[in-house]
Amino acid sequence: ASTVALFAVIIAVVWWAPLPLYALVVSAFIAAGALELVDALRTKGWLVSRWLCVGTGAAMPWVVWHNRGSWEHLAASLTFAFVVAAAAQLRRKNNAEAISAIAGWCLVTLYISWSFSLLVFLRQLPQWHNPFLPYADRIGRGLVLLLIAITKGSDITAYLIGSRWGK
């Protein structure tokens, strides 16, 4: 029941929420995912900064939203964040720890934050009016919902097949 309610809330946010609220929800998911990956990396012995990964990750959808999906601004912001993260990590006394911390930050930022920030970019795809496609102004929202449906469908199918025929 809780999964159905969460899925209904996600659909409502994707379809009806204004873009700043949508970016806030995406930022919350990025922060949760980044925190989970940072904790997993820390259990493996990587000294990754939680606040740096979660902070830069949660800020990335806002950069995408503010610049209306401009790739140049996103790349410049990501480069600036890398320089700040590298400078913060290179202040460590042990350079081996700094290198692993920078690598962990890059992993979290590119794997979690970049991927989820593309959801904000997808939702604000250029909207146009076409008399033959009555809902063409909502193409970005539909693509986000399609991406979520394909991902959830693949996860459910993999679980069912794995539980039936897996070891």
mmCIF file of C-alpha atoms in Angstrom:
data_model
loop_
_atom_site.group_PDB
_atom_site.id
_atom_site.type_symbol
_atom_site.label_atom_id
_atom_site.label_comp_id
_atom_site.label_asym_id
_atom_site.label_seq_id
_atom_site.Cartn_x
_atom_site.Cartn_y
_atom_site.Cartn_z
ATOM 1 C CA ALA A 1 0.000 0.000 0.000
ATOM 2 C CA SER A 2 2.843 2.380 0.799
ATOM 3 C CA THR A 3 4.466 1.694 -2.586
ATOM 4 C CA VAL A 4 1.231 2.547 -4.395
ATOM 5 C CA ALA A 5 0.884 5.766 -2.381
ATOM 6 C CA LEU A 6 4.510 6.745 -3.078
ATOM 7 C CA PHE A 7 4.060 6.032 -6.784
ATOM 8 C CA ALA A 8 0.869 8.139 -6.837
ATOM 9 C CA VAL A 9 2.702 11.032 -5.168
ATOM 10 C CA ILE A 10 5.559 10.762 -7.674
ATOM 11 C CA ILE A 11 3.122 10.816 -10.603
ATOM 12 C CA ALA A 12 1.350 13.849 -9.122
ATOM 13 C CA VAL A 13 4.626 15.710 -8.601
ATOM 14 C CA VAL A 14 5.876 14.914 -12.114
ATOM 15 C CA TRP A 15 2.617 15.831 -13.835
ATOM 16 C CA TRP A 16 1.115 18.708 -11.850
ATOM 17 C CA ALA A 17 3.751 20.251 -9.591
ATOM 18 C CA PRO A 18 5.467 23.469 -10.615
ATOM 19 C CA LEU A 19 9.055 23.071 -11.733
ATOM 20 C CA PRO A 20 10.677 24.424 -8.519
ATOM 21 C CA LEU A 21 8.766 21.888 -6.406
ATOM 22 C CA TYR A 22 9.696 19.150 -8.863
ATOM 23 C CA ALA A 23 13.374 20.182 -8.618
ATOM 24 C CA LEU A 24 13.080 20.093 -4.814
ATOM 25 C CA VAL A 25 11.723 16.528 -4.906
ATOM 26 C CA VAL A 26 14.495 15.464 -7.301
ATOM 27 C CA SER A 27 17.036 17.092 -4.964
ATOM 28 C CA ALA A 28 15.630 15.104 -2.044
ATOM 29 C CA PHE A 29 15.952 11.842 -3.992
ATOM 30 C CA ILE A 30 19.506 12.788 -5.010
ATOM 31 C CA ALA A 31 20.440 13.577 -1.408
ATOM 32 C CA ALA A 32 19.055 10.231 -0.217
ATOM 33 C CA GLY A 33 20.794 8.304 -2.998
ATOM 34 C CA ALA A 34 24.075 10.150 -2.534
ATOM 35 C CA LEU A 35 24.004 9.544 1.207
ATOM 36 C CA GLU A 36 23.376 5.842 0.652
ATOM 37 C CA LEU A 37 26.254 5.543 -1.836
ATOM 38 C CA VAL A 38 28.599 7.546 0.408
ATOM 39 C CA ASP A 39 27.800 5.244 3.325
ATOM 40 C CA ALA A 40 28.476 2.208 1.113
ATOM 41 C CA LEU A 41 31.804 3.678 0.023
ATOM 42 C CA ARG A 42 32.724 4.449 3.640
ATOM 43 C CA THR A 43 32.106 0.835 4.642
ATOM 44 C CA LYS A 44 34.631 -0.141 1.964
ATOM 45 C CA GLY A 45 37.213 2.182 3.508
ATOM 46 C CA TRP A 46 36.896 5.217 1.230
ATOM 47 C CA LEU A 47 37.054 8.494 3.139
ATOM 48 C CA VAL A 48 34.370 10.349 1.206
ATOM 49 C CA SER A 49 32.912 13.558 2.607
ATOM 50 C CA ARG A 50 29.186 13.255 3.240
ATOM 51 C CA TRP A 51 28.393 16.964 3.221
ATOM 52 C CA LEU A 52 30.358 17.597 0.043
ATOM 53 C CA CYS A 53 28.709 14.768 -1.921
ATOM 54 C CA VAL A 54 25.189 15.427 -0.680
ATOM 55 C CA GLY A 55 25.544 19.201 -1.012
ATOM 56 C CA THR A 56 26.836 19.233 -4.567
ATOM 57 C CA GLY A 57 24.400 16.499 -5.532
ATOM 58 C CA ALA A 58 21.356 18.269 -4.145
ATOM 59 C CA ALA A 59 22.410 21.531 -5.801
ATOM 60 C CA MET A 60 22.714 20.047 -9.291
ATOM 61 C CA PRO A 61 18.954 19.955 -10.141
ATOM 62 C CA TRP A 62 18.737 23.610 -9.156
ATOM 63 C CA VAL A 63 21.540 24.464 -11.558
ATOM 64 C CA VAL A 64 19.690 22.614 -14.320
ATOM 65 C CA TRP A 65 16.394 24.312 -13.457
ATOM 66 C CA HIS A 66 17.890 27.779 -13.122
ATOM 67 C CA ASN A 67 19.708 27.570 -16.455
ATOM 68 C CA ARG A 68 16.717 26.030 -18.250
ATOM 69 C CA GLY A 69 18.639 22.925 -19.248
ATOM 70 C CA SER A 70 21.694 24.678 -20.635
ATOM 71 C CA TRP A 71 24.469 22.094 -20.931
ATOM 72 C CA GLU A 72 27.170 24.757 -20.925
ATOM 73 C CA HIS A 73 26.128 26.106 -17.543
ATOM 74 C CA LEU A 74 25.773 22.622 -16.110
ATOM 75 C CA ALA A 75 29.244 21.648 -17.307
ATOM 76 C CA ALA A 76 30.730 24.876 -15.940
ATOM 77 C CA SER A 77 28.996 24.344 -12.589
ATOM 78 C CA LEU A 78 30.171 20.755 -12.437
ATOM 79 C CA THR A 79 33.745 21.838 -13.219
ATOM 80 C CA PHE A 80 33.590 24.502 -10.503
ATOM 81 C CA ALA A 81 32.208 21.956 -8.022
ATOM 82 C CA PHE A 82 35.035 19.566 -8.913
ATOM 83 C CA VAL A 83 37.655 22.241 -8.268
ATOM 84 C CA VAL A 84 36.062 23.104 -4.904
ATOM 85 C CA ALA A 85 35.788 19.421 -3.957
ATOM 86 C CA ALA A 86 39.371 18.695 -4.993
ATOM 87 C CA ALA A 87 40.664 21.715 -3.080
ATOM 88 C CA ALA A 88 38.728 20.685 0.013
ATOM 89 C CA GLN A 89 40.033 17.116 -0.173
ATOM 90 C CA LEU A 90 43.640 18.041 -0.972
ATOM 91 C CA ARG A 91 43.871 19.829 2.358
ATOM 92 C CA ARG A 92 44.226 16.404 3.959
ATOM 93 C CA LYS A 93 47.598 15.397 5.327
ATOM 94 C CA ASN A 94 47.580 12.035 3.553
ATOM 95 C CA ASN A 95 47.347 12.442 -0.240
ATOM 96 C CA ALA A 96 46.256 8.822 -0.733
ATOM 97 C CA GLU A 97 43.133 9.600 1.303
ATOM 98 C CA ALA A 98 42.575 12.755 -0.723
ATOM 99 C CA ILE A 99 42.759 10.918 -4.041
ATOM 100 C CA SER A 100 40.248 8.272 -2.908
ATOM 101 C CA ALA A 101 37.978 11.006 -1.524
ATOM 102 C CA ILE A 102 38.063 12.902 -4.839
ATOM 103 C CA ALA A 103 37.399 9.680 -6.764
ATOM 104 C CA GLY A 104 34.476 8.889 -4.452
ATOM 105 C CA TRP A 105 33.077 12.382 -4.902
ATOM 106 C CA CYS A 106 33.316 12.014 -8.694
ATOM 107 C CA LEU A 107 31.554 8.644 -8.520
ATOM 108 C CA VAL A 108 28.702 9.950 -6.371
ATOM 109 C CA THR A 109 28.338 13.148 -8.390
ATOM 110 C CA LEU A 110 28.352 11.558 -11.814
ATOM 111 C CA TYR A 111 26.474 8.348 -10.976
ATOM 112 C CA ILE A 112 23.741 9.728 -8.722
ATOM 113 C CA SER A 113 23.526 13.490 -9.161
ATOM 114 C CA TRP A 114 24.105 13.764 -12.896
ATOM 115 C CA SER A 115 21.670 10.948 -13.667
ATOM 116 C CA PHE A 116 18.856 12.310 -11.523
ATOM 117 C CA SER A 117 19.460 15.891 -12.704
ATOM 118 C CA LEU A 118 18.654 14.718 -16.205
ATOM 119 C CA LEU A 119 15.090 14.190 -14.947
ATOM 120 C CA VAL A 120 14.808 17.964 -14.443
ATOM 121 C CA PHE A 121 16.274 18.518 -17.896
ATOM 122 C CA LEU A 122 13.832 16.018 -19.421
ATOM 123 C CA ARG A 123 10.813 17.596 -17.774
ATOM 124 C CA GLN A 124 11.606 21.045 -19.111
ATOM 125 C CA LEU A 125 12.145 20.007 -22.711
ATOM 126 C CA PRO A 126 10.981 22.686 -25.124
ATOM 127 C CA GLN A 127 7.241 22.788 -25.115
ATOM 128 C CA TRP A 128 5.416 23.542 -28.302
ATOM 129 C CA HIS A 129 1.859 23.708 -29.565
ATOM 130 C CA ASN A 130 0.840 21.243 -32.243
ATOM 131 C CA PRO A 131 -2.833 20.938 -33.243
ATOM 132 C CA PHE A 132 -2.328 17.273 -34.197
ATOM 133 C CA LEU A 133 -0.832 16.369 -30.805
ATOM 134 C CA PRO A 134 -3.146 17.781 -28.138
ATOM 135 C CA TYR A 135 -0.770 17.006 -25.267
ATOM 136 C CA ALA A 136 2.501 17.999 -26.958
ATOM 137 C CA ASP A 137 3.017 20.719 -24.373
ATOM 138 C CA ARG A 138 3.502 17.978 -21.785
ATOM 139 C CA ILE A 139 6.024 15.874 -23.699
ATOM 140 C CA GLY A 140 8.739 16.288 -21.065
ATOM 141 C CA ARG A 141 6.427 15.152 -18.273
ATOM 142 C CA GLY A 142 5.379 12.147 -20.297
ATOM 143 C CA LEU A 143 8.989 11.196 -20.980
ATOM 144 C CA VAL A 144 9.829 11.352 -17.269
ATOM 145 C CA LEU A 145 6.840 9.159 -16.428
ATOM 146 C CA LEU A 146 7.783 6.746 -19.210
ATOM 147 C CA LEU A 147 11.337 6.520 -17.874
ATOM 148 C CA ILE A 148 10.051 5.816 -14.356
ATOM 149 C CA ALA A 149 7.578 3.201 -15.647
ATOM 150 C CA ILE A 150 10.252 1.404 -17.685
ATOM 151 C CA THR A 151 12.649 1.391 -14.736
ATOM 152 C CA LYS A 152 10.057 0.098 -12.273
ATOM 153 C CA GLY A 153 8.806 -2.457 -14.794
ATOM 154 C CA SER A 154 12.328 -3.748 -15.368
ATOM 155 C CA ASP A 155 12.984 -3.985 -11.627
ATOM 156 C CA ILE A 156 9.736 -5.861 -10.990
ATOM 157 C CA THR A 157 10.345 -8.224 -13.912
ATOM 158 C CA ALA A 158 13.903 -8.948 -12.774
ATOM 159 C CA TYR A 159 12.664 -9.651 -9.254
ATOM 160 C CA LEU A 160 9.904 -11.994 -10.441
ATOM 161 C CA ILE A 161 12.170 -13.900 -12.827
ATOM 162 C CA GLY A 162 14.952 -14.079 -10.254
ATOM 163 C CA SER A 163 12.655 -15.334 -7.516
ATOM 164 C CA ARG A 164 11.116 -17.952 -9.819
ATOM 165 C CA TRP A 165 14.189 -19.298 -11.648
ATOM 166 C CA GLY A 166 17.093 -17.884 -9.660
ATOM 167 C CA LYS A 167 19.173 -19.906 -7.218
#
